[in-house]
PDB file of C-alpha atoms in Angstrom:
ATOM      1  CA  MET A   1      -8.548 -20.190 -17.164  1.00  0.00           C
ATOM      2  CA  GLY A   2      -5.641 -17.869 -16.612  1.00  0.00           C
ATOM      3  CA  GLY A   3      -2.876 -20.152 -14.908  1.00  0.00           C
ATOM      4  CA  LEU A   4      -3.977 -22.426 -11.434  1.00  0.00           C
ATOM      5  CA  THR A   5      -7.006 -19.309 -10.873  1.00  0.00           C
ATOM      6  CA  PRO A   6     -10.426 -18.608 -12.244  1.00  0.00           C
ATOM      7  CA  ASP A   7     -10.205 -15.691 -14.853  1.00  0.00           C
ATOM      8  CA  GLY A   8     -10.725 -12.355 -14.153  1.00  0.00           C
ATOM      9  CA  VAL A   9      -8.951 -12.608  -9.992  1.00  0.00           C
ATOM     10  CA  LEU A  10      -7.625  -9.534  -9.496  1.00  0.00           C
ATOM     11  CA  ALA A  11      -5.121  -8.688  -5.759  1.00  0.00           C
ATOM     12  CA  ILE A  12      -4.511  -4.833  -5.398  1.00  0.00           C
ATOM     13  CA  PHE A  13      -1.942  -4.196  -3.084  1.00  0.00           C
ATOM     14  CA  ASP A  14      -1.135  -1.507  -0.234  1.00  0.00           C
ATOM     15  CA  LEU A  15       2.891  -0.522  -0.957  1.00  0.00           C
ATOM     16  CA  ASP A  16       4.331   0.802   2.591  1.00  0.00           C
ATOM     17  CA  LEU A  17       4.264  -2.165   5.146  1.00  0.00           C
ATOM     18  CA  THR A  18       2.927  -4.436   3.163  1.00  0.00           C
ATOM     19  CA  LEU A  19       5.125  -5.283   0.160  1.00  0.00           C
ATOM     20  CA  ILE A  20       8.020  -3.120   0.681  1.00  0.00           C
ATOM     21  CA  ASP A  21       9.587  -1.369   4.488  1.00  0.00           C
ATOM     22  CA  SER A  22      10.330   1.717   3.701  1.00  0.00           C
ATOM     23  CA  ARG A  23      10.426   3.103   7.594  1.00  0.00           C
ATOM     24  CA  LYS A  24      13.733   3.942   7.845  1.00  0.00           C
ATOM     25  CA  ALA A  25      13.526   6.254   4.143  1.00  0.00           C
ATOM     26  CA  ILE A  26       9.778   8.031   5.476  1.00  0.00           C
ATOM     27  CA  ALA A  27      11.004   8.497   9.099  1.00  0.00           C
ATOM     28  CA  GLY A  28      14.010  10.096   7.341  1.00  0.00           C
ATOM     29  CA  SER A  29      12.439  12.333   4.785  1.00  0.00           C
ATOM     30  CA  PHE A  30       9.447  13.411   6.962  1.00  0.00           C
ATOM     31  CA  LYS A  31      12.392  14.428  10.196  1.00  0.00           C
ATOM     32  CA  ARG A  32      14.530  16.697   7.487  1.00  0.00           C
ATOM     33  CA  THR A  33      11.824  18.099   6.338  1.00  0.00           C
ATOM     34  CA  LEU A  34      10.475  18.991   9.260  1.00  0.00           C
ATOM     35  CA  ARG A  35      13.923  20.319  10.239  1.00  0.00           C
ATOM     36  CA  ARG A  36      14.182  22.896   7.005  1.00  0.00           C
ATOM     37  CA  MET A  37      10.112  24.021   7.488  1.00  0.00           C
ATOM     38  CA  GLY A  38      11.436  25.089  11.268  1.00  0.00           C
ATOM     39  CA  ALA A  39       8.844  22.354  13.183  1.00  0.00           C
ATOM     40  CA  HIS A  40       9.113  20.628  16.081  1.00  0.00           C
ATOM     41  CA  MET A  41      10.978  16.855  15.730  1.00  0.00           C
ATOM     42  CA  VAL A  42       8.495  13.725  16.614  1.00  0.00           C
ATOM     43  CA  SER A  43      10.226  10.392  17.186  1.00  0.00           C
ATOM     44  CA  GLU A  44       9.998   7.710  14.221  1.00  0.00           C
ATOM     45  CA  ARG A  45       7.792   5.972  16.312  1.00  0.00           C
ATOM     46  CA  GLU A  46       5.415   8.785  16.094  1.00  0.00           C
ATOM     47  CA  ILE A  47       5.639   8.711  12.506  1.00  0.00           C
ATOM     48  CA  TYR A  48       6.301   4.816  12.285  1.00  0.00           C
ATOM     49  CA  SER A  49       2.533   4.908  13.061  1.00  0.00           C
ATOM     50  CA  MET A  50       1.660   7.523   9.930  1.00  0.00           C
ATOM     51  CA  ILE A  51       2.635   6.010   7.460  1.00  0.00           C
ATOM     52  CA  GLY A  52       0.071   4.714   5.336  1.00  0.00           C
ATOM     53  CA  ILE A  53      -2.230   7.763   5.568  1.00  0.00           C
ATOM     54  CA  PRO A  54      -2.122  10.669   3.464  1.00  0.00           C
ATOM     55  CA  LEU A  55       1.028  12.654   3.368  1.00  0.00           C
ATOM     56  CA  GLU A  56      -0.952  15.958   3.662  1.00  0.00           C
ATOM     57  CA  GLN A  57      -2.163  14.601   6.687  1.00  0.00           C
ATOM     58  CA  MET A  58       1.133  13.373   8.104  1.00  0.00           C
ATOM     59  CA  PHE A  59       1.930  17.030   8.252  1.00  0.00           C
ATOM     60  CA  ARG A  60      -1.660  18.372   9.536  1.00  0.00           C
ATOM     61  CA  SER A  61      -1.294  18.517  13.029  1.00  0.00           C
ATOM     62  CA  ARG A  62       2.215  19.256  12.851  1.00  0.00           C
ATOM     63  CA  ILE A  63       2.619  22.669  10.947  1.00  0.00           C
ATOM     64  CA  GLY A  64       0.304  25.557   9.746  1.00  0.00           C
ATOM     65  CA  GLU A  65      -2.117  24.630   7.418  1.00  0.00           C
ATOM     66  CA  GLU A  66      -0.376  27.219   5.009  1.00  0.00           C
ATOM     67  CA  LYS A  67       2.745  24.875   4.917  1.00  0.00           C
ATOM     68  CA  ILE A  68       1.396  21.413   3.956  1.00  0.00           C
ATOM     69  CA  LYS A  69       1.530  22.357   0.028  1.00  0.00           C
ATOM     70  CA  GLU A  70       5.743  23.380   0.826  1.00  0.00           C
ATOM     71  CA  ALA A  71       6.444  20.468   3.067  1.00  0.00           C
ATOM     72  CA  CYS A  72       4.705  17.499   1.247  1.00  0.00           C
ATOM     73  CA  LYS A  73       6.602  18.806  -2.341  1.00  0.00           C
ATOM     74  CA  SER A  74       9.787  19.797  -0.280  1.00  0.00           C
ATOM     75  CA  TYR A  75       9.357  15.626   1.066  1.00  0.00           C
ATOM     76  CA  ARG A  76       8.704  14.133  -1.903  1.00  0.00           C
ATOM     77  CA  GLU A  77      12.020  16.050  -3.769  1.00  0.00           C
ATOM     78  CA  ASP A  78      14.166  14.578  -0.416  1.00  0.00           C
ATOM     79  CA  PHE A  79      12.442  11.118  -0.288  1.00  0.00           C
ATOM     80  CA  ALA A  80      13.270  10.623  -4.265  1.00  0.00           C
ATOM     81  CA  LYS A  81      16.927  11.458  -3.623  1.00  0.00           C
ATOM     82  CA  THR A  82      17.223   9.228  -0.557  1.00  0.00           C
ATOM     83  CA  PHE A  83      14.539   6.517  -1.057  1.00  0.00           C
ATOM     84  CA  ALA A  84      17.498   3.829  -1.751  1.00  0.00           C
ATOM     85  CA  THR A  85      18.899   3.366   0.973  1.00  0.00           C
ATOM     86  CA  GLY A  86      15.947   3.201   3.248  1.00  0.00           C
ATOM     87  CA  THR A  87      13.622   0.398   1.496  1.00  0.00           C
ATOM     88  CA  LYS A  88      13.801  -3.136   0.599  1.00  0.00           C
ATOM     89  CA  PRO A  89      11.676  -5.795  -0.030  1.00  0.00           C
ATOM     90  CA  MET A  90       9.247  -7.187   2.818  1.00  0.00           C
ATOM     91  CA  PRO A  91      10.823 -11.042   3.770  1.00  0.00           C
ATOM     92  CA  GLY A  92       9.093 -13.113   1.224  1.00  0.00           C
ATOM     93  CA  THR A  93       7.360 -10.802  -1.245  1.00  0.00           C
ATOM     94  CA  ARG A  94       9.437 -11.298  -4.321  1.00  0.00           C
ATOM     95  CA  ARG A  95       8.473 -15.114  -3.976  1.00  0.00           C
ATOM     96  CA  MET A  96       5.626 -14.711  -3.137  1.00  0.00           C
ATOM     97  CA  LEU A  97       4.435 -12.042  -6.133  1.00  0.00           C
ATOM     98  CA  ALA A  98       6.508 -14.941  -8.225  1.00  0.00           C
ATOM     99  CA  ARG A  99       4.003 -17.544  -7.072  1.00  0.00           C
ATOM    100  CA  LEU A 100       0.799 -15.269  -7.844  1.00  0.00           C
ATOM    101  CA  LYS A 101       1.592 -14.475 -11.003  1.00  0.00           C
ATOM    102  CA  ARG A 102       2.525 -18.397 -12.356  1.00  0.00           C
ATOM    103  CA  SER A 103      -1.043 -19.162 -10.940  1.00  0.00           C
ATOM    104  CA  GLY A 104      -2.187 -15.948 -13.323  1.00  0.00           C
ATOM    105  CA  VAL A 105      -4.121 -14.111 -10.574  1.00  0.00           C
ATOM    106  CA  LYS A 106      -3.592 -10.451 -11.733  1.00  0.00           C
ATOM    107  CA  LEU A 107      -1.650  -8.065  -9.797  1.00  0.00           C
ATOM    108  CA  ALA A 108      -2.000  -4.053  -9.063  1.00  0.00           C
ATOM    109  CA  ILE A 109      -0.806  -1.567  -6.123  1.00  0.00           C
ATOM    110  CA  PHE A 110      -3.341   1.305  -4.441  1.00  0.00           C
ATOM    111  CA  THR A 111      -0.805   3.522  -2.597  1.00  0.00           C
ATOM    112  CA  THR A 112      -0.654   6.670  -0.934  1.00  0.00           C
ATOM    113  CA  LYS A 113       2.464   7.470  -2.932  1.00  0.00           C
ATOM    114  CA  LYS A 114       2.480   9.582  -6.017  1.00  0.00           C
ATOM    115  CA  THR A 115       2.069   7.491  -9.016  1.00  0.00           C
ATOM    116  CA  GLU A 116       5.650   8.183 -10.309  1.00  0.00           C
ATOM    117  CA  ILE A 117       7.276   7.490  -7.141  1.00  0.00           C
ATOM    118  CA  ALA A 118       5.773   4.304  -6.191  1.00  0.00           C
ATOM    119  CA  ILE A 119       6.826   3.781  -9.984  1.00  0.00           C
ATOM    120  CA  MET A 120      10.087   4.741  -9.059  1.00  0.00           C
ATOM    121  CA  VAL A 121      10.702   2.642  -6.024  1.00  0.00           C
ATOM    122  CA  LEU A 122       9.688  -0.358  -7.804  1.00  0.00           C
ATOM    123  CA  ARG A 123      11.606  -0.261  -9.850  1.00  0.00           C
ATOM    124  CA  HIS A 124      14.924   0.135  -7.630  1.00  0.00           C
ATOM    125  CA  LEU A 125      13.632  -2.755  -5.911  1.00  0.00           C
ATOM    126  CA  GLY A 126      13.012  -4.751  -9.193  1.00  0.00           C
ATOM    127  CA  LEU A 127       9.415  -5.351  -8.589  1.00  0.00           C
ATOM    128  CA  LEU A 128       7.715  -3.120 -11.244  1.00  0.00           C
ATOM    129  CA  GLY A 129       7.630  -5.758 -13.287  1.00  0.00           C
ATOM    130  CA  SER A 130       5.576  -8.221 -11.359  1.00  0.00           C
ATOM    131  CA  PHE A 131       2.421  -5.746 -11.364  1.00  0.00           C
ATOM    132  CA  ASP A 132      -0.159  -4.846 -13.969  1.00  0.00           C
ATOM    133  CA  ALA A 133      -0.774  -1.656 -12.870  1.00  0.00           C
ATOM    134  CA  VAL A 134       0.046   0.648 -10.193  1.00  0.00           C
ATOM    135  CA  ALA A 135      -2.588   3.149  -9.026  1.00  0.00           C
ATOM    136  CA  GLY A 136      -0.673   6.673  -6.266  1.00  0.00           C
ATOM    137  CA  SER A 137      -2.127   9.486  -5.136  1.00  0.00           C
ATOM    138  CA  TYR A 138      -1.757  11.738  -8.224  1.00  0.00           C
ATOM    139  CA  GLY A 139      -4.912  11.363 -10.426  1.00  0.00           C
ATOM    140  CA  PHE A 140      -7.121   9.585  -7.647  1.00  0.00           C
ATOM    141  CA  LYS A 141      -8.973  10.533  -4.784  1.00  0.00           C
ATOM    142  CA  PRO A 142      -6.871   9.074  -1.593  1.00  0.00           C
ATOM    143  CA  LYS A 143      -8.182   6.267   0.526  1.00  0.00           C
ATOM    144  CA  PRO A 144     -10.452   5.001   1.729  1.00  0.00           C
ATOM    145  CA  ASN A 145     -11.939   6.852  -0.781  1.00  0.00           C
ATOM    146  CA  PRO A 146     -12.681   3.886  -3.179  1.00  0.00           C
ATOM    147  CA  GLU A 147     -12.350   5.755  -6.522  1.00  0.00           C
ATOM    148  CA  ALA A 148      -9.162   4.012  -7.313  1.00  0.00           C
ATOM    149  CA  VAL A 149      -9.957   0.126  -6.370  1.00  0.00           C
ATOM    150  CA  TYR A 150     -12.982   0.659  -9.007  1.00  0.00           C
ATOM    151  CA  PHE A 151     -10.737   1.904 -11.734  1.00  0.00           C
ATOM    152  CA  LEU A 152      -8.623  -0.734 -11.467  1.00  0.00           C
ATOM    153  CA  ILE A 153     -11.052  -3.628 -11.509  1.00  0.00           C
ATOM    154  CA  LYS A 154     -12.485  -1.933 -14.387  1.00  0.00           C
ATOM    155  CA  ARG A 155      -8.877  -2.329 -16.057  1.00  0.00           C
ATOM    156  CA  LEU A 156      -8.142  -5.285 -14.766  1.00  0.00           C
ATOM    157  CA  GLY A 157     -10.631  -7.572 -12.918  1.00  0.00           C
ATOM    158  CA  ARG A 158     -14.705  -8.194 -11.865  1.00  0.00           C
ATOM    159  CA  PRO A 159     -16.184  -6.609  -8.536  1.00  0.00           C
ATOM    160  CA  ASN A 160     -16.621 -10.032  -6.992  1.00  0.00           C
ATOM    161  CA  ARG A 161     -13.567 -11.457  -8.213  1.00  0.00           C
ATOM    162  CA  THR A 162     -10.988  -8.319  -6.479  1.00  0.00           C
ATOM    163  CA  VAL A 163      -9.429  -8.658  -2.668  1.00  0.00           C
ATOM    164  CA  PHE A 164      -7.647  -6.305  -1.333  1.00  0.00           C
ATOM    165  CA  VAL A 165      -4.611  -6.879   0.705  1.00  0.00           C
ATOM    166  CA  GLY A 166      -3.047  -4.294   3.062  1.00  0.00           C
ATOM    167  CA  ASP A 167      -1.883  -3.852   6.788  1.00  0.00           C
ATOM    168  CA  SER A 168      -3.643  -1.027   8.297  1.00  0.00           C
ATOM    169  CA  PRO A 169      -7.570   0.449   9.403  1.00  0.00           C
ATOM    170  CA  MET A 170      -7.228   2.501   6.299  1.00  0.00           C
ATOM    171  CA  ASP A 171      -6.591   0.045   3.849  1.00  0.00           C
ATOM    172  CA  VAL A 172      -9.930  -2.068   5.846  1.00  0.00           C
ATOM    173  CA  GLU A 173     -11.880   0.653   5.415  1.00  0.00           C
ATOM    174  CA  THR A 174     -10.690   1.317   1.388  1.00  0.00           C
ATOM    175  CA  ALA A 175     -11.838  -1.912   0.678  1.00  0.00           C
ATOM    176  CA  LYS A 176     -15.030  -1.917   2.621  1.00  0.00           C
ATOM    177  CA  ASN A 177     -16.039   1.268   0.875  1.00  0.00           C
ATOM    178  CA  ALA A 178     -15.230  -0.688  -2.538  1.00  0.00           C
ATOM    179  CA  GLY A 179     -17.584  -4.070  -1.189  1.00  0.00           C
ATOM    180  CA  ILE A 180     -14.765  -6.051  -1.681  1.00  0.00           C
ATOM    181  CA  PRO A 181     -12.656  -8.570   0.937  1.00  0.00           C
ATOM    182  CA  CYS A 182      -9.296  -7.841   2.894  1.00  0.00           C
ATOM    183  CA  ILE A 183      -6.499  -9.723   3.334  1.00  0.00           C
ATOM    184  CA  VAL A 184      -4.515  -7.657   6.486  1.00  0.00           C
ATOM    185  CA  VAL A 185      -1.291  -8.385   6.489  1.00  0.00           C
ATOM    186  CA  GLY A 186       0.746  -8.483  10.450  1.00  0.00           C
ATOM    187  CA  SER A 187       3.441  -6.436   9.361  1.00  0.00           C
ATOM    188  CA  GLY A 188       2.023  -3.479   9.631  1.00  0.00           C
ATOM    189  CA  SER A 189       0.122  -1.337  11.981  1.00  0.00           C
ATOM    190  CA  LYS A 190      -0.262  -1.943  14.970  1.00  0.00           C
ATOM    191  CA  GLU A 191      -4.059  -0.166  15.754  1.00  0.00           C
ATOM    192  CA  ARG A 192      -6.158  -3.347  16.815  1.00  0.00           C
ATOM    193  CA  ILE A 193      -8.029  -4.511  13.887  1.00  0.00           C
ATOM    194  CA  PRO A 194     -11.661  -6.579  14.660  1.00  0.00           C
ATOM    195  CA  HIS A 195     -10.569  -9.845  13.618  1.00  0.00           C
ATOM    196  CA  ASP A 196     -14.105 -11.141  13.716  1.00  0.00           C
ATOM    197  CA  ALA A 197     -15.148  -8.245  11.021  1.00  0.00           C
ATOM    198  CA  ARG A 198     -17.329  -9.686   7.768  1.00  0.00           C
ATOM    199  CA  GLY A 199     -14.729  -9.342   4.939  1.00  0.00           C
ATOM    200  CA  ILE A 200     -11.584  -9.786   6.520  1.00  0.00           C
ATOM    201  CA  SER A 201      -8.852 -12.333   7.179  1.00  0.00           C
ATOM    202  CA  PHE A 202      -5.244 -12.524   8.395  1.00  0.00           C
ATOM    203  CA  ILE A 203      -2.064 -13.391   7.787  1.00  0.00           C
ATOM    204  CA  LYS A 204       1.510 -13.343   9.376  1.00  0.00           C
ATOM    205  CA  ASN A 205       3.373 -11.843   6.996  1.00  0.00           C
ATOM    206  CA  ILE A 206       2.721 -11.376   2.731  1.00  0.00           C
ATOM    207  CA  GLY A 207       4.843 -14.499   2.558  1.00  0.00           C
ATOM    208  CA  GLU A 208       2.226 -16.661   3.403  1.00  0.00           C
ATOM    209  CA  LEU A 209      -0.189 -14.906   0.709  1.00  0.00           C
ATOM    210  CA  ASP A 210      -0.957 -17.647  -1.601  1.00  0.00           C
ATOM    211  CA  GLU A 211      -3.494 -17.944  -4.624  1.00  0.00           C
ATOM    212  CA  LYS A 212      -5.613 -20.359  -2.315  1.00  0.00           C
ATOM    213  CA  GLU A 213      -5.322 -17.482   0.841  1.00  0.00           C
ATOM    214  CA  ILE A 214      -7.014 -15.062  -2.057  1.00  0.00           C
ATOM    215  CA  LEU A 215      -9.478 -17.251  -3.326  1.00  0.00           C
ATOM    216  CA  ARG A 216     -10.606 -18.603   0.099  1.00  0.00           C
ATOM    217  CA  ALA A 217     -11.219 -14.665   0.462  1.00  0.00           C
ATOM    218  CA  LEU A 218     -13.178 -14.221  -2.543  1.00  0.00           C
ATOM    219  CA  GLY A 219     -14.974 -17.432  -1.193  1.00  0.00           C
ATOM    220  CA  LEU A 220     -14.048 -18.830  -4.009  1.00  0.00           C
ATOM    221  CA  GLU A 221     -12.550 -22.143  -2.435  1.00  0.00           C
TER     222      GLU A 221
END
């Protein structure tokens, strides 16, 4: 036994709007990048609705295909310099992570952010030490491809004892493609996720998550 839970239990988290509120930082960098690229402005609400999808897709409908690589580079450089003023943990995140660590649950992240940027953000917020692994878009196919999920399971857990925790339809699809259950946090995307879908459970906010909720999602309680 690892703490209070069976061995091999792994929780893989999305990052933005699941564990951290980075909306202001993302919107600021996105708008400044559009301005530098001479593209039409979009509202913060529009940007918020896109959070969680790969950055290339966020830019694809706003600028020409030939400028996407340049726009992504510009955005990431801007975000690395400015994210600190617009990023904070979601309420309850720190206590929730500490609670799961004490119970013996392995913790990992799979995000559409570049791995090095995700690590930088987590370190700044004092959250990096809570995680056993961080997987970003560098070196892995983006969500909803489950490649990174398989990597994390092989390294840290077992397929039948792994759950994905996210906030968006993209996270639900990622979990489905990996063949694992998904716990959906109500703090993120407002897109409709069927409440009767198999393998999906819901919590209002990340602070509610505990080892019992994870074991329940896995059918181990």
